[in-house]
CSV table of C-alpha atoms and ligand atoms in Angstrom, one decimal:
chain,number,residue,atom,x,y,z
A,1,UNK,CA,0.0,0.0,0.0
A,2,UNK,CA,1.3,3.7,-0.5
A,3,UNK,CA,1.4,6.2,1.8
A,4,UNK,CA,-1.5,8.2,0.2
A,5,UNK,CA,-0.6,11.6,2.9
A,6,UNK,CA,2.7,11.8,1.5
A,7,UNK,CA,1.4,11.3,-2.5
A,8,UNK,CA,-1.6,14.7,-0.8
A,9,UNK,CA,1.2,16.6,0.5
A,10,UNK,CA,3.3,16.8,-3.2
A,11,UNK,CA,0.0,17.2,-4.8
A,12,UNK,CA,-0.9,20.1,-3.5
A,13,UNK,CA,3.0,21.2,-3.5
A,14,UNK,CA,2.6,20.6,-7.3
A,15,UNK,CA,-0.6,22.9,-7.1
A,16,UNK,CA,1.1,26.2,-5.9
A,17,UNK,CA,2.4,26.4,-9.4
A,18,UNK,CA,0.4,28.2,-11.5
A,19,UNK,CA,-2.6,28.7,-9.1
A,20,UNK,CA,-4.6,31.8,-10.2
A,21,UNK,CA,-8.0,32.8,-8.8
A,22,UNK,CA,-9.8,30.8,-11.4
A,23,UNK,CA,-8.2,27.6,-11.6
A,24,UNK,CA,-4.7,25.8,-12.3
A,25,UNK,CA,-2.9,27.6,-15.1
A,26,UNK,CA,0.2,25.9,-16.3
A,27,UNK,CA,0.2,26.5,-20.5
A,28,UNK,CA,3.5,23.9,-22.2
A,29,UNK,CA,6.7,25.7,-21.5
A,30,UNK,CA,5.3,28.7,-19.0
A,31,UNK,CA,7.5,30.0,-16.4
A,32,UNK,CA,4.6,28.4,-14.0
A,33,UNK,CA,5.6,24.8,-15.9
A,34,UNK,CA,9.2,25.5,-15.6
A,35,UNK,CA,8.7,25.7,-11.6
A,36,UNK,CA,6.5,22.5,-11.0
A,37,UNK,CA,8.9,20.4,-13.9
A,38,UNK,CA,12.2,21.3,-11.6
A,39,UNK,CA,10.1,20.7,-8.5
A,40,UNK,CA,9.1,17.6,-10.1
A,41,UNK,CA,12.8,16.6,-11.3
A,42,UNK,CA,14.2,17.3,-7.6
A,43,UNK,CA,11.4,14.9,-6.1
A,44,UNK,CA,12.8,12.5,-8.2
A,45,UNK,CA,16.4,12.8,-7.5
A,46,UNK,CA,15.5,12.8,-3.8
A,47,UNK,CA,14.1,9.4,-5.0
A,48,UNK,CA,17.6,8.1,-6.1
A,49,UNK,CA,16.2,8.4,-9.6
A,50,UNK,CA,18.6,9.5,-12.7
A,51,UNK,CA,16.6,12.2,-14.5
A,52,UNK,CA,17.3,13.6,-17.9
A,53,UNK,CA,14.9,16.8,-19.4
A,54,UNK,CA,15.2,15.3,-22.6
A,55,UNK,CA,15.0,17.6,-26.2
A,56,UNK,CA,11.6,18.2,-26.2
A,57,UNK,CA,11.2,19.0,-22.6
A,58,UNK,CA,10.2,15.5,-21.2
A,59,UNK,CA,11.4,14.8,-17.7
A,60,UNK,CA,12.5,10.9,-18.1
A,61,UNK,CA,13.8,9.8,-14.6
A,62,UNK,CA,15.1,6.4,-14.4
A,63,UNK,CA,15.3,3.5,-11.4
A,64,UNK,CA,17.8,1.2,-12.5
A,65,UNK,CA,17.1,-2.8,-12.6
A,66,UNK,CA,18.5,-5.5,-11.3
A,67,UNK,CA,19.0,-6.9,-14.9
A,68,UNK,CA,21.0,-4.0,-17.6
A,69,UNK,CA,20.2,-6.2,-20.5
A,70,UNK,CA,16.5,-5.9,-20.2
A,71,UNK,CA,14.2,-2.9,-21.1
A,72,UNK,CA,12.3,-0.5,-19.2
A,73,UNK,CA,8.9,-0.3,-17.5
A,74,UNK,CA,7.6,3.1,-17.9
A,75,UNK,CA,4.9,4.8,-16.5
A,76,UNK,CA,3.7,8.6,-15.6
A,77,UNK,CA,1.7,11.2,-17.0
A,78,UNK,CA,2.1,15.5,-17.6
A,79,UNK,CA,1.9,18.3,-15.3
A,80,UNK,CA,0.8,21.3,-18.0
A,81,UNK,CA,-2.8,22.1,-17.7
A,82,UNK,CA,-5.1,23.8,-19.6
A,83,UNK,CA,-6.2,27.6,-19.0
A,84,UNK,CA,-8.2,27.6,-15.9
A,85,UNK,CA,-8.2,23.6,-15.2
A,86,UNK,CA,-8.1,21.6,-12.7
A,87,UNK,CA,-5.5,20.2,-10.1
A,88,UNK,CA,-5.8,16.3,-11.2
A,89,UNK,CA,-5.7,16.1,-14.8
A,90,UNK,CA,-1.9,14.9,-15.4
A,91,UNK,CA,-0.5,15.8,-12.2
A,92,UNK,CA,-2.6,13.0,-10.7
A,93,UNK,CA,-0.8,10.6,-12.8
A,94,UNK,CA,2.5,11.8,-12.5
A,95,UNK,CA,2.8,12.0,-8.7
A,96,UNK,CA,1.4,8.5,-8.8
A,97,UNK,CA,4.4,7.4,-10.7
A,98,UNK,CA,6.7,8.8,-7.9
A,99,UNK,CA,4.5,7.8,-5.0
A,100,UNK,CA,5.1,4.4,-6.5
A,101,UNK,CA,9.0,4.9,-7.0
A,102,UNK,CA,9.1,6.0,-3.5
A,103,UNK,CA,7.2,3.3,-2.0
A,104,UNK,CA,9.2,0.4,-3.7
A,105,UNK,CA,12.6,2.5,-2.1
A,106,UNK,CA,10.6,2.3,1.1
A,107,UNK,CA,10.4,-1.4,0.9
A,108,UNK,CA,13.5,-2.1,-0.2
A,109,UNK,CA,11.6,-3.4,-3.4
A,110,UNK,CA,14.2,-4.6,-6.3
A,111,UNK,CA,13.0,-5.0,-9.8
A,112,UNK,CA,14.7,-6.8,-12.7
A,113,UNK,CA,13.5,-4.3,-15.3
A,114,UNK,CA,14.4,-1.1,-15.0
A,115,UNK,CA,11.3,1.4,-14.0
A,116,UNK,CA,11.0,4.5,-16.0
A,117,UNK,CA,8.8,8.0,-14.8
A,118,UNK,CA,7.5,10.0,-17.4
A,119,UNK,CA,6.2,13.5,-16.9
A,120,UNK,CA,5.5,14.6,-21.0
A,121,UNK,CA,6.0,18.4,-21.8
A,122,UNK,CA,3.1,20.0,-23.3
A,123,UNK,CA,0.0,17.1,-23.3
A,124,UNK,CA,-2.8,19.9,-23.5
A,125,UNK,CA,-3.5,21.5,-26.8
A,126,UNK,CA,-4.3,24.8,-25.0
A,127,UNK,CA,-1.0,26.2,-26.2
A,128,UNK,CA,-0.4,25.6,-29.6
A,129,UNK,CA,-3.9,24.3,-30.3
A,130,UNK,CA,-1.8,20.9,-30.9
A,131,UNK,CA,-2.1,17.8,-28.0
A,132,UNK,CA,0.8,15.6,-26.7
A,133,UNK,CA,4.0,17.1,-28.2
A,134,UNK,CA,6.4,15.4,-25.8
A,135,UNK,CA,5.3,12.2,-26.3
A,136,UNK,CA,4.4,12.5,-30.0
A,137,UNK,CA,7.9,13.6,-30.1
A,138,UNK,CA,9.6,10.4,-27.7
A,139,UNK,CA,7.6,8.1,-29.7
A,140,UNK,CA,8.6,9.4,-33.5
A,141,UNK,CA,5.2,10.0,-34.7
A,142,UNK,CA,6.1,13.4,-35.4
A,143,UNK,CA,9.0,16.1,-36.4
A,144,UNK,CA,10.8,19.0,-36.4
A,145,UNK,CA,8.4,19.8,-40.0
A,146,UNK,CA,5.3,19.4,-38.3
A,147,UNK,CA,6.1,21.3,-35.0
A,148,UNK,CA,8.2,24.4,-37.2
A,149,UNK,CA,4.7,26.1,-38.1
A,150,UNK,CA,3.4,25.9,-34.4
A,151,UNK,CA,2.8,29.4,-32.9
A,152,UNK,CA,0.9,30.1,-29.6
A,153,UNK,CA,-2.5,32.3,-29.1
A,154,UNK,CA,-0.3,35.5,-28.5
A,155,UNK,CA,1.1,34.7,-32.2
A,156,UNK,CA,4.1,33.3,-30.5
A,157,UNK,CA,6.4,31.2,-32.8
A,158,UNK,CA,7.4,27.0,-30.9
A,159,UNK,CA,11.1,27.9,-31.3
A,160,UNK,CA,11.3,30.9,-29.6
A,161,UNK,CA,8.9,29.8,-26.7
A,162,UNK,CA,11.1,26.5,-26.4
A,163,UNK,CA,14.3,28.7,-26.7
A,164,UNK,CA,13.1,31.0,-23.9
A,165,UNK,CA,12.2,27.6,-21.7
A,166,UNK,CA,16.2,27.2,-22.8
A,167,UNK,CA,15.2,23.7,-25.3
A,168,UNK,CA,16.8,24.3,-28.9
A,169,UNK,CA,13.8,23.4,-31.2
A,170,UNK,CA,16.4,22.7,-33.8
A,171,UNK,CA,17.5,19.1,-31.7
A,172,UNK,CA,13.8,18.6,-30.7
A,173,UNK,CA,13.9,15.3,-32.8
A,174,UNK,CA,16.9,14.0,-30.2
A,175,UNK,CA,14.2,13.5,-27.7
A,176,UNK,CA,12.9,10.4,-29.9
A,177,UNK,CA,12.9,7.0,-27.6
A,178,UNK,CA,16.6,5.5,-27.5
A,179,UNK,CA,16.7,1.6,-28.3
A,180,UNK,CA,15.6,-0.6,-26.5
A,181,UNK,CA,12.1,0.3,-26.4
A,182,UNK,CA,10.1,0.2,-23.4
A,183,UNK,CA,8.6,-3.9,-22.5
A,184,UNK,CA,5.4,-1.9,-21.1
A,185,UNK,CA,3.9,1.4,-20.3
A,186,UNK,CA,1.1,2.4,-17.9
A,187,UNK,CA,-0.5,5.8,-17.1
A,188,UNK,CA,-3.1,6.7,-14.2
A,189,UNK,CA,-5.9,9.5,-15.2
A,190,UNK,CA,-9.2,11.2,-13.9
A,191,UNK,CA,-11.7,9.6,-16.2
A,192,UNK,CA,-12.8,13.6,-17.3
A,193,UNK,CA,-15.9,12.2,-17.7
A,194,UNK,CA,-18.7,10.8,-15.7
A,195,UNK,CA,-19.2,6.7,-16.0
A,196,UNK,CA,-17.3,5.2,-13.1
A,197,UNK,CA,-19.5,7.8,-11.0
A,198,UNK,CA,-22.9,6.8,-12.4
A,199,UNK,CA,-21.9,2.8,-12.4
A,200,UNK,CA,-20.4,3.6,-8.9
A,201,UNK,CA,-17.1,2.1,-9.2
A,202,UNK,CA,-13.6,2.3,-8.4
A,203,UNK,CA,-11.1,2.1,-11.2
A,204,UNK,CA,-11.6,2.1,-15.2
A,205,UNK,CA,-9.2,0.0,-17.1
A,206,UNK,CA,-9.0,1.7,-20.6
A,207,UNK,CA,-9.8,-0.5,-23.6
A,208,UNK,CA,-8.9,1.7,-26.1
A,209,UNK,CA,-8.2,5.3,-27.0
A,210,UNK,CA,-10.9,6.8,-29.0
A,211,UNK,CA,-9.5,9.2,-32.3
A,212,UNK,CA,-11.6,12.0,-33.4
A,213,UNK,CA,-13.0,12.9,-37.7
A,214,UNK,CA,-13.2,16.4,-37.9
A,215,UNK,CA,-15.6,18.0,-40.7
A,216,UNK,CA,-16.1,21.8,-41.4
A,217,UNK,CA,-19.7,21.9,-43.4
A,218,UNK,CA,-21.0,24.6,-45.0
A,219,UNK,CA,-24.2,24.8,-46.1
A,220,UNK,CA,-25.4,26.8,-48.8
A,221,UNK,CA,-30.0,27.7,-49.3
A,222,UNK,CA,-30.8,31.0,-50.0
A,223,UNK,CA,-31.5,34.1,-48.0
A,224,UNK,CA,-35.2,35.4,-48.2
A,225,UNK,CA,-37.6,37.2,-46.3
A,226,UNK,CA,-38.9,35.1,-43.1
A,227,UNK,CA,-42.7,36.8,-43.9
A,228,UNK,CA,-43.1,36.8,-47.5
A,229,UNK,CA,-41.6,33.6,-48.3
A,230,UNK,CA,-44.0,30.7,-48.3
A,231,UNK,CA,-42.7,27.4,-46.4
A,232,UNK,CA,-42.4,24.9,-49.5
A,233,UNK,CA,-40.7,27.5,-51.1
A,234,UNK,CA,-37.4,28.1,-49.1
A,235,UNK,CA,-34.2,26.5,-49.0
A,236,UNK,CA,-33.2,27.2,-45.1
A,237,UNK,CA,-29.4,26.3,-44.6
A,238,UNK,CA,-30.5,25.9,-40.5
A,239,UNK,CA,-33.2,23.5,-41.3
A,240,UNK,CA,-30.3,21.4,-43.1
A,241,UNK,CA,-27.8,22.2,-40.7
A,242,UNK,CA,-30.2,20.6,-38.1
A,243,UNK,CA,-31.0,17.4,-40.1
A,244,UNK,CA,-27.4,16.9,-40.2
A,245,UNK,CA,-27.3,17.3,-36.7
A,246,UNK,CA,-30.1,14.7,-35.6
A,247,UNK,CA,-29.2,12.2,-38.2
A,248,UNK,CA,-25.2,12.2,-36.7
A,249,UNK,CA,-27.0,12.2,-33.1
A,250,UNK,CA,-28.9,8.9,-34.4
A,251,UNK,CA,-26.1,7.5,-36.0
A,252,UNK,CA,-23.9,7.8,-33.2
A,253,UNK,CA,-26.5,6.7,-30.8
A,254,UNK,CA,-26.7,3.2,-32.9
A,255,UNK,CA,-22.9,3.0,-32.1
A,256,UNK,CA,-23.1,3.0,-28.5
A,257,UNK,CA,-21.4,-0.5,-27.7
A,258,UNK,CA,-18.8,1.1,-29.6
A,259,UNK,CA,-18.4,4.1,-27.0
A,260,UNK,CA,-19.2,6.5,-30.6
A,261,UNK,CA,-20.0,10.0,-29.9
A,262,UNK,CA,-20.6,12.5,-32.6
A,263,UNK,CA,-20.9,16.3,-31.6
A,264,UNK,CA,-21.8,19.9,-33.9
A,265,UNK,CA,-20.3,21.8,-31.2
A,266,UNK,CA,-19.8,25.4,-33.2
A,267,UNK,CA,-22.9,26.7,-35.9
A,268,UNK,CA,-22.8,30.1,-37.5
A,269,UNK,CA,-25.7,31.6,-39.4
A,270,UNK,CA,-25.9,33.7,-42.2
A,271,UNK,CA,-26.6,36.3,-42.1
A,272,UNK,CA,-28.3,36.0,-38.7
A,273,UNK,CA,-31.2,38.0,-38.7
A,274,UNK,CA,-34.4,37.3,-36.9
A,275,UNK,CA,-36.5,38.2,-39.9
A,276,UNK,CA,-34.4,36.7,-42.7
A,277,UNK,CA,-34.4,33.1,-43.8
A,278,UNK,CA,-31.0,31.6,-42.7
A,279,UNK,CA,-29.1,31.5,-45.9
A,280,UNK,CA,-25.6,29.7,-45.2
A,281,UNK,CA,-24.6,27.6,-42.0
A,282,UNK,CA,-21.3,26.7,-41.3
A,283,UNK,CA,-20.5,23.6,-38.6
A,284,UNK,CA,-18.3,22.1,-37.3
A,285,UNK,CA,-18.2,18.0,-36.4
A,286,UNK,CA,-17.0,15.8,-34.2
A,287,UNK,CA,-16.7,12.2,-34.4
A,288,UNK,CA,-15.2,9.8,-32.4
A,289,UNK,CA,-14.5,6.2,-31.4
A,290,UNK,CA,-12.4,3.4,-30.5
A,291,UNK,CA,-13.3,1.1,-33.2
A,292,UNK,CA,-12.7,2.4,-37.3
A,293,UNK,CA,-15.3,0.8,-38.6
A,294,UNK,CA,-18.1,2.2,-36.2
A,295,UNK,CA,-16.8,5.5,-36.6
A,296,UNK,CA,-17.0,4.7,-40.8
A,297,UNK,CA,-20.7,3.9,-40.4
A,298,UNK,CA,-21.1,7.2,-38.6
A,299,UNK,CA,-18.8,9.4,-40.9
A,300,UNK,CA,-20.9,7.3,-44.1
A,301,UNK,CA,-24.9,8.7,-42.7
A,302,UNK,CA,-23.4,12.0,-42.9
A,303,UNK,CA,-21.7,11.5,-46.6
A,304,UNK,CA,-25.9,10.1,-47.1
A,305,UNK,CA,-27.8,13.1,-45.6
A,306,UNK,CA,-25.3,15.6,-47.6
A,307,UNK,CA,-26.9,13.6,-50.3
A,308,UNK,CA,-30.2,13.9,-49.3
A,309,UNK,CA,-30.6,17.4,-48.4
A,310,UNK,CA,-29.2,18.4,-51.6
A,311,UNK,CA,-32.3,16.0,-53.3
A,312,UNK,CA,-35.1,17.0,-50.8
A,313,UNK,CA,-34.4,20.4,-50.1
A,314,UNK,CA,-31.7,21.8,-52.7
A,315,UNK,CA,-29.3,22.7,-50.3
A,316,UNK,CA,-25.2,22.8,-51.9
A,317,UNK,CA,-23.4,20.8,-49.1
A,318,UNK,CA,-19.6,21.8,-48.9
A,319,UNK,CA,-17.8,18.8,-46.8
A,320,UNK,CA,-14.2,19.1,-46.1
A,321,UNK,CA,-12.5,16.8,-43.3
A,322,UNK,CA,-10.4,18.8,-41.2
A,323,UNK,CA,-9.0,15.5,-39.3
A,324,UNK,CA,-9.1,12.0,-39.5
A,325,UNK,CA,-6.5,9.9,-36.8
A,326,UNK,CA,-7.3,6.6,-36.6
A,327,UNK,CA,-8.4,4.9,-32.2
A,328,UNK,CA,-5.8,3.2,-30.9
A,329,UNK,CA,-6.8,-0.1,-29.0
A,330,UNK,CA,-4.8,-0.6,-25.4
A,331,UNK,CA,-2.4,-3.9,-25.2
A,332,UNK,CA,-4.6,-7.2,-24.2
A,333,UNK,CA,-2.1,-8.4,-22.0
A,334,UNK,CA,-1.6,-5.0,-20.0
A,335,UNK,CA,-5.9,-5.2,-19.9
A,336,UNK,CA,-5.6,-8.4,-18.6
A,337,UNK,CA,-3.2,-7.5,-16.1
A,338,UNK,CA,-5.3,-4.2,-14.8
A,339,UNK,CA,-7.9,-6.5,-14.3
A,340,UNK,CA,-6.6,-9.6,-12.5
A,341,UNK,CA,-5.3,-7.3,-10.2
A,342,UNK,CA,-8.6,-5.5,-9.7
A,343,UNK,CA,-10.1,-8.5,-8.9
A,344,UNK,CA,-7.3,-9.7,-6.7
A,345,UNK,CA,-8.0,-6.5,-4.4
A,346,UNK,CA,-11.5,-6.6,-4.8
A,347,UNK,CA,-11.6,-3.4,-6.7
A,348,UNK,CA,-14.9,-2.7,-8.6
A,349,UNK,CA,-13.8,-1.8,-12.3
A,350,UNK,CA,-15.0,-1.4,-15.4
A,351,UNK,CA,-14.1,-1.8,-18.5
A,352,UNK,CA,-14.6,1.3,-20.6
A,353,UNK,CA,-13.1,3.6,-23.9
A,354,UNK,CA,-11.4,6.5,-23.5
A,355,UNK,CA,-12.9,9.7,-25.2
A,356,UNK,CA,-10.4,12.1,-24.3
A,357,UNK,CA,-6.5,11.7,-26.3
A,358,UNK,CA,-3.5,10.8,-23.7
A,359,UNK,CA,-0.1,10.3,-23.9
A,360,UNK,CA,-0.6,6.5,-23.8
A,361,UNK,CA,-1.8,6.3,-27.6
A,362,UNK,CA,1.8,7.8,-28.3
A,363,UNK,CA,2.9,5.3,-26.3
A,364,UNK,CA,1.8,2.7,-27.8
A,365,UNK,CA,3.2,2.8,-30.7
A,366,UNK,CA,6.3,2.1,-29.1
A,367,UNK,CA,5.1,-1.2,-26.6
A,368,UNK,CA,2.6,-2.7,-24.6
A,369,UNK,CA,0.9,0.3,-23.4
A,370,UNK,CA,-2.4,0.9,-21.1
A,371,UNK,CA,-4.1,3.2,-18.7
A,372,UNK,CA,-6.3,2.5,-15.5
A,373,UNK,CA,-8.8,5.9,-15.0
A,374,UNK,CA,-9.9,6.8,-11.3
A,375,UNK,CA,-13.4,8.9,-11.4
A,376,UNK,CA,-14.0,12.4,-12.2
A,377,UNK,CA,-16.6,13.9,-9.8
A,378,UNK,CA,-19.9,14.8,-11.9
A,379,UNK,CA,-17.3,14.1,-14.8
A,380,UNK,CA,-16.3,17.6,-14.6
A,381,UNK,CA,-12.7,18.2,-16.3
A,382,UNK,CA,-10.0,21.0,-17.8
A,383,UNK,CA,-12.4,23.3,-15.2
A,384,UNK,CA,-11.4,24.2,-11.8
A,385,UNK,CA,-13.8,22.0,-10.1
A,386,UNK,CA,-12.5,19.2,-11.1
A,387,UNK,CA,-12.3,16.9,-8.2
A,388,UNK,CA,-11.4,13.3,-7.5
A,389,UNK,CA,-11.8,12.0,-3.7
A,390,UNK,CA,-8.3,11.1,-2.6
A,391,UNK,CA,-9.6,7.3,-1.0
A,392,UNK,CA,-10.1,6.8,-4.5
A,393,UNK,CA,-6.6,8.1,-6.2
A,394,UNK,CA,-4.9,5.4,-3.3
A,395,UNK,CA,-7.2,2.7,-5.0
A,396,UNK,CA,-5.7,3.6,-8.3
A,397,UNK,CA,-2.2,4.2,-7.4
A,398,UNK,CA,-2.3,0.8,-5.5
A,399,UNK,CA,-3.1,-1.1,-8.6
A,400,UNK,CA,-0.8,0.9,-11.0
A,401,UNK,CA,1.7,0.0,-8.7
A,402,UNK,CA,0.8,-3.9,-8.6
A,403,UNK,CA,0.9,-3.4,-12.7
A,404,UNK,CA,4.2,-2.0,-12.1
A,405,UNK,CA,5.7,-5.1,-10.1
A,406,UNK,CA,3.7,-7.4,-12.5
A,407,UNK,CA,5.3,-6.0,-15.8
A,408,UNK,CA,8.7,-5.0,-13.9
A,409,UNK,CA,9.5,-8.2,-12.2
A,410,UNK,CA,10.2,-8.0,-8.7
A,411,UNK,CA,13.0,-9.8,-6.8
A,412,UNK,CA,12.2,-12.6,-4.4
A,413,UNK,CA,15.0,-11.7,-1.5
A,414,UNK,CA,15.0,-7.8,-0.7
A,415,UNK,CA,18.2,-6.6,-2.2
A,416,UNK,CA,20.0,-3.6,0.2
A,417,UNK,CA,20.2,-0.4,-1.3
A,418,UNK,CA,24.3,-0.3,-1.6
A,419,UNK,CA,24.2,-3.6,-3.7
A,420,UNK,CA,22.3,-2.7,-6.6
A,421,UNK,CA,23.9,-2.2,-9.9
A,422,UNK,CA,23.8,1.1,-11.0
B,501,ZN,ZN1,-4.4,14.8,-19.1
C-alpha cells in the first residue's frame, strides 16, 4: 500500500504552481511549468532516480534494474494544464508514478526491469492548439516539420517559446525513444468524464483510445424574407444544418457498444437575422470512437444526408474533413493484467473507452501500453472543479503500482540499497 498523505502533500505542493484565482494555469513551456517540472525533477532525484529533461522537454527519470540487459517499464503522465483547469488532470498521474518509485525505495523493493517515470511536456493543446507534443515527439510520430509552423495564441512562434524555456527546437527530434524500447507502459488519469461515478465504481481500465474525424460543413440555401416567403418555397441552410445534426446524433446513438459519440459543437448563421431566412450555416463535427469501422458507419450517414438534403431540399453541401486519426486499441495483456489485479484486491472496475486523447496512444506505438482511469466527480474536467476524492486516487495508485511489479519483475529476497547495480 502507498502512503497516500505523502502522495496529498506533493500534490498540492505541485498545485502552488500556476494557481490563479480561477483555476490551475500551467500552459506547455510557462514560467509556471518550468517551476512545477524542476520541483518535479528534484522529487525524483530525492528518489535516487537519474533524471534527464530530454530535447523536447520531457522529464524521463530512471530506477535502474536488477537486470542491464532488459528494457524498461515506464509509467507517468504530464503536469501542464489547460487555462483555468483543474488540479488532477496529469498531475494525478505523475505523482502516482513517484508515490510508487518512492514506495518500492521504502520497501526495499528490487526490480529486474528497470522502472521508467515519465512527466511529458506539453500534453494539453491549449498552447499551440496541438495535443501531446512530448510524447508524440519520444515516440517518433512526429518532427521537427510538423512542429516548425506551431505558434501560440499571442502569435508566438514553438522555437522561440522552447528557446526561452532554454530547449533548442532545432535538436527537438533528439528527444525520440533511445533503443531498446520500453517492455510496457502504464499511465493513471481522472476519467474527465462521468461513468465510473454513475456505475459507482472504483477504477476504469482503458480499452482503447478513442481518435476524433473532424468536418467543417457549410451549407449553402438561400436568404429570403422570413414573412413573404412561403414554407415549400425556401431553402433554409439551418433546417439542413439541423438534419445533419439529428441524423449524426442517431447514428452515433446506434454505435453505442462502440463508445461512438458524434458532436456539432460550433454553428454560425448567415446572415443571422431574426426576420431573414437563414441562408448559409457553417458547422463544425466531431466524431469519435475506438473502433474504425463504427466510426465509418457514422462518418458514411453524414456523406448520405449531404446527399439527401441536396435532393429533398436543394441545399449545396460543402464537406471538407479537417482530421481524420485513426483509435488506438490498449495492449490485451496490460488489460488483462489491470484487471486480475482488480479483482485480486477486490476493486470494482469497469471496462470502458477513452474519449479524451493521452499520452498513452503515443505510447503505444512504441510497446505494450495501457491506462487505469480513477473517477471524475460529476465528470467535470479541464475546469477548476474538477475533483477526485483522494480514497479513490490510493485505490488507483495501489493497482498501478501492482501493474508495475507485474510488468517490472520484482525480486524474491530484498536486495540492500548499496548492492544494486547502477
Ligand atoms: Zn491529461
Amino acid at each position: 500500500m502507498v502512503n497516500i498523505k505523502r502522495f496529498k502533500q506533493t500534490f498540492d505542493h505541485v498545485n502552488e504552481y500556476g494557481k490563479t484565482d480561477k483555476g490551475m494555469t500551467r500552459l506547455a513551456y510557462s514560467e509556471e511549468e518550468k517551476g512545477v517540472t524542476d520541483y518535479f525533477i528534484s522529487c525524483c532525484r530525492e528518489a535516487d532516480l537519474s533524471v534527464t529533461f530530454d530535447a523536447a522537454g520531457n522529464v524521463i527519470a530512471r530506477r535502474p534494474g536488477l537486470d542491464p540487459e532488459l528494457s524498461a517499464v515506464g509509467l507517468g503522465s504530464h503536469l501542464d494544464t489547460v487555462i483555468e483547469g483543474g488540479k488532477y488532470d496529469g498531475v494525478t498521474g505523475t505523482l502516482a508514478a513517484l508515490e510508487i518509485i518512492r514506495d518500492l525505495n521504502d520497501k526495499h523493493i528490487q526490480t529486474r526491469h528497470p522502472i521508467v517515470i515519465f512527466a511529458f511536456a506539453c500534453e494539453e493543446s491549449a498552447r499551440f492548439g496541438f495535443s501531446q507534443i512530448g510524447s508524440k515527439i519520444f515516440a517518433g510520430l512526429i518532427g521537427k516539420k510538423e512542429l516548425a509552423r506551431l505558434t501560440d495564441k499571442e502569435g508566438k512562434d514553438i522555437r522561440s517559446i522552447l528557446n526561452e524555456r532554454g530547449l533548442d527546437f532545432d535538436r527537438i527530434e533528439e528527444a525520440r525513444c533511445p533503443a531498446p524500447k520500453l517492455s510496457a507502459f502504464l499511465e493513471l488519469h481522472i476519467e474527465q468524464g462521468p461513468m465510473l461515478e454513475s456505475y459507482n465504481k472504483d477504477v476504469g481500465v482503458v480499452t482503447g483510445i478513442a481518435a476524433p474525424t473532424r468536418f467543417s460543413i457549410c451549407v449553402k440555401g438561400h436568404a429570403a424574407h422570413s414573412g413573404s416567403t412561403p414554407m415549400n418555397q425556401r431553402q433554409d441552410a439551418l433546417i439542413g444544418a439541423a438534419e445533419i445534426a439529428l441524423e449524426l446524433e442517431k447514428a452515433a446513438r446506434r454505435e453505442m457498444e462502440h463508445g461512438t459519440v458524434a458532436t456539432v459543437g460550433d454553428i454560425e448563421i448567415e446572415p443571422g437575422a431574426m426576420n431573414v431566412i437563414p441562408g448559409e450555416t457553417q458547422l463544425k463535427v466531431d466524431i469519435r470512437s475506438i473502433s474504425r469501422s463504427s466510426k465509418d458507419r457514422v462518418v458514411r450517414t453524414l456523406y448520405d444526408t449531404v446527399d439527401r438534403l441536396y435532393q429533398t431540399r436543394h441545399l449545396k453541401i460543402e464537406t471538407t474533413m479537417l482530421s481524420d486519426e485513426t483509435p488506438v486499441r490498449m495492449n490485451p495483456k496490460v488489460i488483462d493484467s489491470f484487471e486480475n489485479i482488480c479483482e485480486k484486491q477486490g476493486i470494482n472496475y469497469l471496462t470502458m473507452p477513452s474519449g479524451a486523447g493521452h499520452d498513452t496512444m503515443n505510447m503505444a506505438a512504441l510497446c505494450p501500453a495501457g491506462m487505469i482511469f480513477v473517477p471524475s466527480v460529476g465528470g467535470i474536467s479541464h475546469h477548476p472543479d474538477e475533483h477526485t476524492a483522494i480514497p479513490q486516487i490510493e485505490k488507483g495508485i495501489n493497482v498501478l503500482e501492482q501493474a508495475v511489479l507485474h510488468w517490472a519483475e520484482p525480486v524474491d529476497i530484498p536486495v540492500p540499497r548499496e548492492q544494486i547495480i547502477r
